[in-house]
Amino acid sequence: MVSKRAAEVVVAGLKSEQITGAALRQKAMNVLSELPGYDWCGIYVLNEGELSLAEFVGAPTEHTLIPVGRGVCGTAVAEDRNQIVGDVTKSDNYLACSIDTKSEIVVLIRRNGNVVGQIDIDSHSTNAFDNTDEQLLQQVADILAAHWE
Ligand code: SME
């Protein structure tokens, strides 16, 4: 759950940036990581059936390459829809990045209708994310898509 005000500040800040591509994606992860409960924030880029970790803020993860269909991240691409997992311990298709992670949200990034990547956020709290977070991250995904390179 993110407040309307905090979401507006994030979106307005990113829209005012003059940077693009990787620099904008890193900036977005930096800004998102300041929000309460946003304990790991990263971008995975989709390349030929595989998700590849790009810009992120948080603890390093061993899951730098994730095949489509695997984990919460790969499921988002396989099912072509965003994912919200309230309790990762109850998910049987979850790739653990950290024992501290309790909940996760994945929002797809689309350019011209094609998925090019995703925003993945992990929280140390259960049920940290709802549709307010999905709406914020969808706006961020659209900004990143518009300035992808
Ligand atoms: N938990 C993800 C893997 C990526 S880490 O959260 C950074 C998954 O199940 O796909």
mmCIF file of C-alpha atoms and ligand atoms in Angstrom:
data_model
loop_
_atom_site.group_PDB
_atom_site.id
_atom_site.type_symbol
_atom_site.label_atom_id
_atom_site.label_comp_id
_atom_site.label_asym_id
_atom_site.label_seq_id
_atom_site.Cartn_x
_atom_site.Cartn_y
_atom_site.Cartn_z
ATOM 1 C CA MET A 1 0.000 0.000 0.000
ATOM 2 C CA VAL A 2 1.489 3.295 -1.098
ATOM 3 C CA SER A 3 -0.123 6.630 -0.283
ATOM 4 C CA LYS A 4 -1.584 8.681 -3.131
ATOM 5 C CA ARG A 5 0.695 11.569 -2.198
ATOM 6 C CA ALA A 6 3.890 9.458 -2.189
ATOM 7 C CA ALA A 7 2.940 7.933 -5.539
ATOM 8 C CA GLU A 8 2.337 11.373 -7.035
ATOM 9 C CA VAL A 9 5.733 12.608 -5.809
ATOM 10 C CA VAL A 10 7.510 9.592 -7.348
ATOM 11 C CA VAL A 11 5.762 9.937 -10.704
ATOM 12 C CA ALA A 12 6.191 13.723 -10.915
ATOM 13 C CA GLY A 13 9.885 13.398 -10.002
ATOM 14 C CA LEU A 14 10.579 10.796 -12.677
ATOM 15 C CA LYS A 15 8.616 12.737 -15.308
ATOM 16 C CA SER A 16 10.797 15.787 -14.662
ATOM 17 C CA GLU A 17 14.056 13.861 -15.217
ATOM 18 C CA GLN A 18 16.102 14.671 -18.325
ATOM 19 C CA ILE A 19 17.977 11.341 -18.229
ATOM 20 C CA THR A 20 16.953 8.227 -20.191
ATOM 21 C CA GLY A 21 17.728 4.519 -20.482
ATOM 22 C CA ALA A 22 19.795 2.830 -17.773
ATOM 23 C CA ALA A 23 20.337 6.085 -15.864
ATOM 24 C CA LEU A 24 16.577 6.684 -15.633
ATOM 25 C CA ARG A 25 15.935 3.068 -14.657
ATOM 26 C CA GLN A 26 18.547 3.306 -11.876
ATOM 27 C CA LYS A 27 17.043 6.600 -10.702
ATOM 28 C CA ALA A 28 13.600 5.018 -10.587
ATOM 29 C CA MET A 29 14.885 2.126 -8.457
ATOM 30 C CA ASN A 30 16.646 4.591 -6.128
ATOM 31 C CA VAL A 31 13.454 6.607 -5.667
ATOM 32 C CA LEU A 32 11.220 3.552 -5.193
ATOM 33 C CA SER A 33 13.607 2.096 -2.606
ATOM 34 C CA GLU A 34 12.843 5.103 -0.382
ATOM 35 C CA LEU A 35 9.194 4.040 -0.045
ATOM 36 C CA PRO A 36 8.212 2.104 3.095
ATOM 37 C CA GLY A 37 8.296 -1.660 2.506
ATOM 38 C CA TYR A 38 10.139 -1.380 -0.831
ATOM 39 C CA ASP A 39 13.148 -3.315 0.464
ATOM 40 C CA TRP A 40 14.574 -4.621 -2.828
ATOM 41 C CA CYS A 41 13.838 -2.826 -6.091
ATOM 42 C CA GLY A 42 15.063 -4.063 -9.435
ATOM 43 C CA ILE A 43 14.610 -4.141 -13.195
ATOM 44 C CA TYR A 44 14.791 -7.370 -15.162
ATOM 45 C CA VAL A 45 15.189 -7.032 -18.929
ATOM 46 C CA LEU A 46 13.652 -9.697 -21.199
ATOM 47 C CA ASN A 47 16.020 -11.132 -23.796
ATOM 48 C CA GLU A 48 15.183 -14.200 -25.871
ATOM 49 C CA GLY A 49 13.105 -16.032 -23.270
ATOM 50 C CA GLU A 50 15.252 -15.071 -20.322
ATOM 51 C CA LEU A 51 15.040 -12.312 -17.740
ATOM 52 C CA SER A 52 18.334 -10.630 -17.003
ATOM 53 C CA LEU A 53 18.877 -8.496 -13.894
ATOM 54 C CA ALA A 54 19.770 -4.920 -14.787
ATOM 55 C CA GLU A 55 19.497 -1.908 -12.444
ATOM 56 C CA PHE A 56 18.655 -2.616 -8.800
ATOM 57 C CA VAL A 57 18.862 -1.329 -5.224
ATOM 58 C CA GLY A 58 19.206 -3.804 -2.338
ATOM 59 C CA ALA A 59 21.112 -6.915 -1.458
ATOM 60 C CA PRO A 60 22.886 -8.703 -4.336
ATOM 61 C CA THR A 61 20.929 -11.729 -5.612
ATOM 62 C CA GLU A 62 22.036 -14.994 -7.208
ATOM 63 C CA HIS A 63 18.979 -14.786 -9.511
ATOM 64 C CA THR A 64 20.552 -12.643 -12.191
ATOM 65 C CA LEU A 65 19.138 -14.799 -15.025
ATOM 66 C CA ILE A 66 15.593 -16.188 -14.776
ATOM 67 C CA PRO A 67 13.991 -18.287 -17.549
ATOM 68 C CA VAL A 68 10.437 -17.330 -18.567
ATOM 69 C CA GLY A 69 8.027 -19.445 -16.474
ATOM 70 C CA ARG A 70 10.300 -19.731 -13.453
ATOM 71 C CA GLY A 71 9.643 -17.917 -10.192
ATOM 72 C CA VAL A 72 7.307 -14.984 -9.709
ATOM 73 C CA CYS A 73 9.303 -12.989 -12.265
ATOM 74 C CA GLY A 74 9.207 -15.627 -14.985
ATOM 75 C CA THR A 75 5.520 -16.343 -14.292
ATOM 76 C CA ALA A 76 4.626 -12.698 -14.959
ATOM 77 C CA VAL A 77 6.074 -13.007 -18.471
ATOM 78 C CA ALA A 78 4.661 -16.507 -19.111
ATOM 79 C CA GLU A 79 1.158 -15.442 -18.042
ATOM 80 C CA ASP A 80 1.548 -11.942 -19.512
ATOM 81 C CA ARG A 81 0.235 -10.309 -16.346
ATOM 82 C CA ASN A 82 1.479 -8.521 -13.255
ATOM 83 C CA GLN A 83 1.958 -10.551 -10.085
ATOM 84 C CA ILE A 84 1.282 -9.714 -6.428
ATOM 85 C CA VAL A 85 2.365 -12.403 -3.931
ATOM 86 C CA GLY A 86 1.283 -11.543 -0.379
ATOM 87 C CA ASP A 87 3.186 -14.374 1.282
ATOM 88 C CA VAL A 88 6.072 -15.848 -0.688
ATOM 89 C CA THR A 89 6.390 -18.770 1.769
ATOM 90 C CA LYS A 90 3.043 -20.050 0.440
ATOM 91 C CA SER A 91 4.059 -19.821 -3.210
ATOM 92 C CA ASP A 92 5.437 -22.986 -4.821
ATOM 93 C CA ASN A 93 6.927 -21.093 -7.760
ATOM 94 C CA TYR A 94 9.066 -18.587 -5.926
ATOM 95 C CA LEU A 95 12.819 -18.058 -6.242
ATOM 96 C CA ALA A 96 14.195 -16.826 -2.921
ATOM 97 C CA CYS A 97 16.512 -13.854 -3.217
ATOM 98 C CA SER A 98 16.683 -13.248 0.503
ATOM 99 C CA ILE A 99 15.335 -15.060 3.550
ATOM 100 C CA ASP A 100 14.040 -11.652 4.663
ATOM 101 C CA THR A 101 11.624 -11.350 1.720
ATOM 102 C CA LYS A 102 7.992 -11.940 2.677
ATOM 103 C CA SER A 103 6.017 -10.450 -0.224
ATOM 104 C CA GLU A 104 6.650 -9.437 -3.812
ATOM 105 C CA ILE A 105 5.155 -7.500 -6.721
ATOM 106 C CA VAL A 106 6.134 -7.717 -10.381
ATOM 107 C CA VAL A 107 4.858 -5.222 -12.969
ATOM 108 C CA LEU A 108 5.579 -5.737 -16.662
ATOM 109 C CA ILE A 109 7.188 -3.033 -18.816
ATOM 110 C CA ARG A 110 5.733 -2.885 -22.333
ATOM 111 C CA ARG A 111 6.906 -0.996 -25.413
ATOM 112 C CA ASN A 112 4.507 -0.924 -28.357
ATOM 113 C CA GLY A 113 2.589 -3.757 -26.697
ATOM 114 C CA ASN A 114 5.646 -6.019 -26.326
ATOM 115 C CA VAL A 115 7.052 -6.953 -22.911
ATOM 116 C CA VAL A 116 10.642 -5.694 -22.699
ATOM 117 C CA GLY A 117 11.179 -6.184 -18.984
ATOM 118 C CA GLN A 118 9.681 -5.809 -15.551
ATOM 119 C CA ILE A 119 9.910 -3.996 -12.236
ATOM 120 C CA ASP A 120 10.366 -6.408 -9.310
ATOM 121 C CA ILE A 121 9.886 -5.182 -5.726
ATOM 122 C CA ASP A 122 10.428 -7.344 -2.619
ATOM 123 C CA SER A 123 9.317 -6.487 0.904
ATOM 124 C CA HIS A 124 10.362 -7.749 4.305
ATOM 125 C CA SER A 125 6.676 -7.510 5.353
ATOM 126 C CA THR A 126 3.871 -9.856 4.319
ATOM 127 C CA ASN A 127 1.069 -8.368 2.201
ATOM 128 C CA ALA A 128 3.085 -5.199 1.571
ATOM 129 C CA PHE A 129 1.624 -4.620 -1.904
ATOM 130 C CA ASP A 130 -1.853 -4.024 -3.315
ATOM 131 C CA ASN A 131 -3.414 -2.351 -6.337
ATOM 132 C CA THR A 132 -2.147 1.087 -5.216
ATOM 133 C CA ASP A 133 1.417 -0.209 -5.642
ATOM 134 C CA GLU A 134 0.518 -1.857 -8.945
ATOM 135 C CA GLN A 135 -0.908 1.445 -10.217
ATOM 136 C CA LEU A 136 2.206 3.362 -9.158
ATOM 137 C CA LEU A 137 4.569 0.798 -10.675
ATOM 138 C CA GLN A 138 2.521 0.734 -13.874
ATOM 139 C CA GLN A 139 3.020 4.487 -14.208
ATOM 140 C CA VAL A 140 6.743 4.075 -13.533
ATOM 141 C CA ALA A 141 6.915 1.225 -16.076
ATOM 142 C CA ASP A 142 5.258 3.446 -18.686
ATOM 143 C CA ILE A 143 7.752 6.268 -18.028
ATOM 144 C CA LEU A 144 10.695 3.846 -18.313
ATOM 145 C CA ALA A 145 9.254 2.335 -21.503
ATOM 146 C CA ALA A 146 8.931 5.783 -23.086
ATOM 147 C CA HIS A 147 12.639 6.444 -22.455
ATOM 148 C CA TRP A 148 13.927 2.863 -22.666
ATOM 149 C CA GLU A 149 17.201 3.571 -24.549
HETATM 150 N N1 SME B 1 11.687 -13.733 -6.175
HETATM 151 C C1 SME B 1 11.856 -13.655 -7.603
HETATM 152 C C2 SME B 1 13.310 -13.727 -7.987
HETATM 153 C C3 SME B 1 13.966 -12.417 -8.055
HETATM 154 S S1 SME B 1 14.390 -11.833 -6.504
HETATM 155 O O1 SME B 1 13.116 -11.481 -5.815
HETATM 156 C C4 SME B 1 15.301 -10.477 -6.652
HETATM 157 C C5 SME B 1 11.071 -14.748 -8.287
HETATM 158 O O2 SME B 1 10.495 -15.599 -7.620
HETATM 159 O O3 SME B 1 11.036 -14.762 -9.507
#
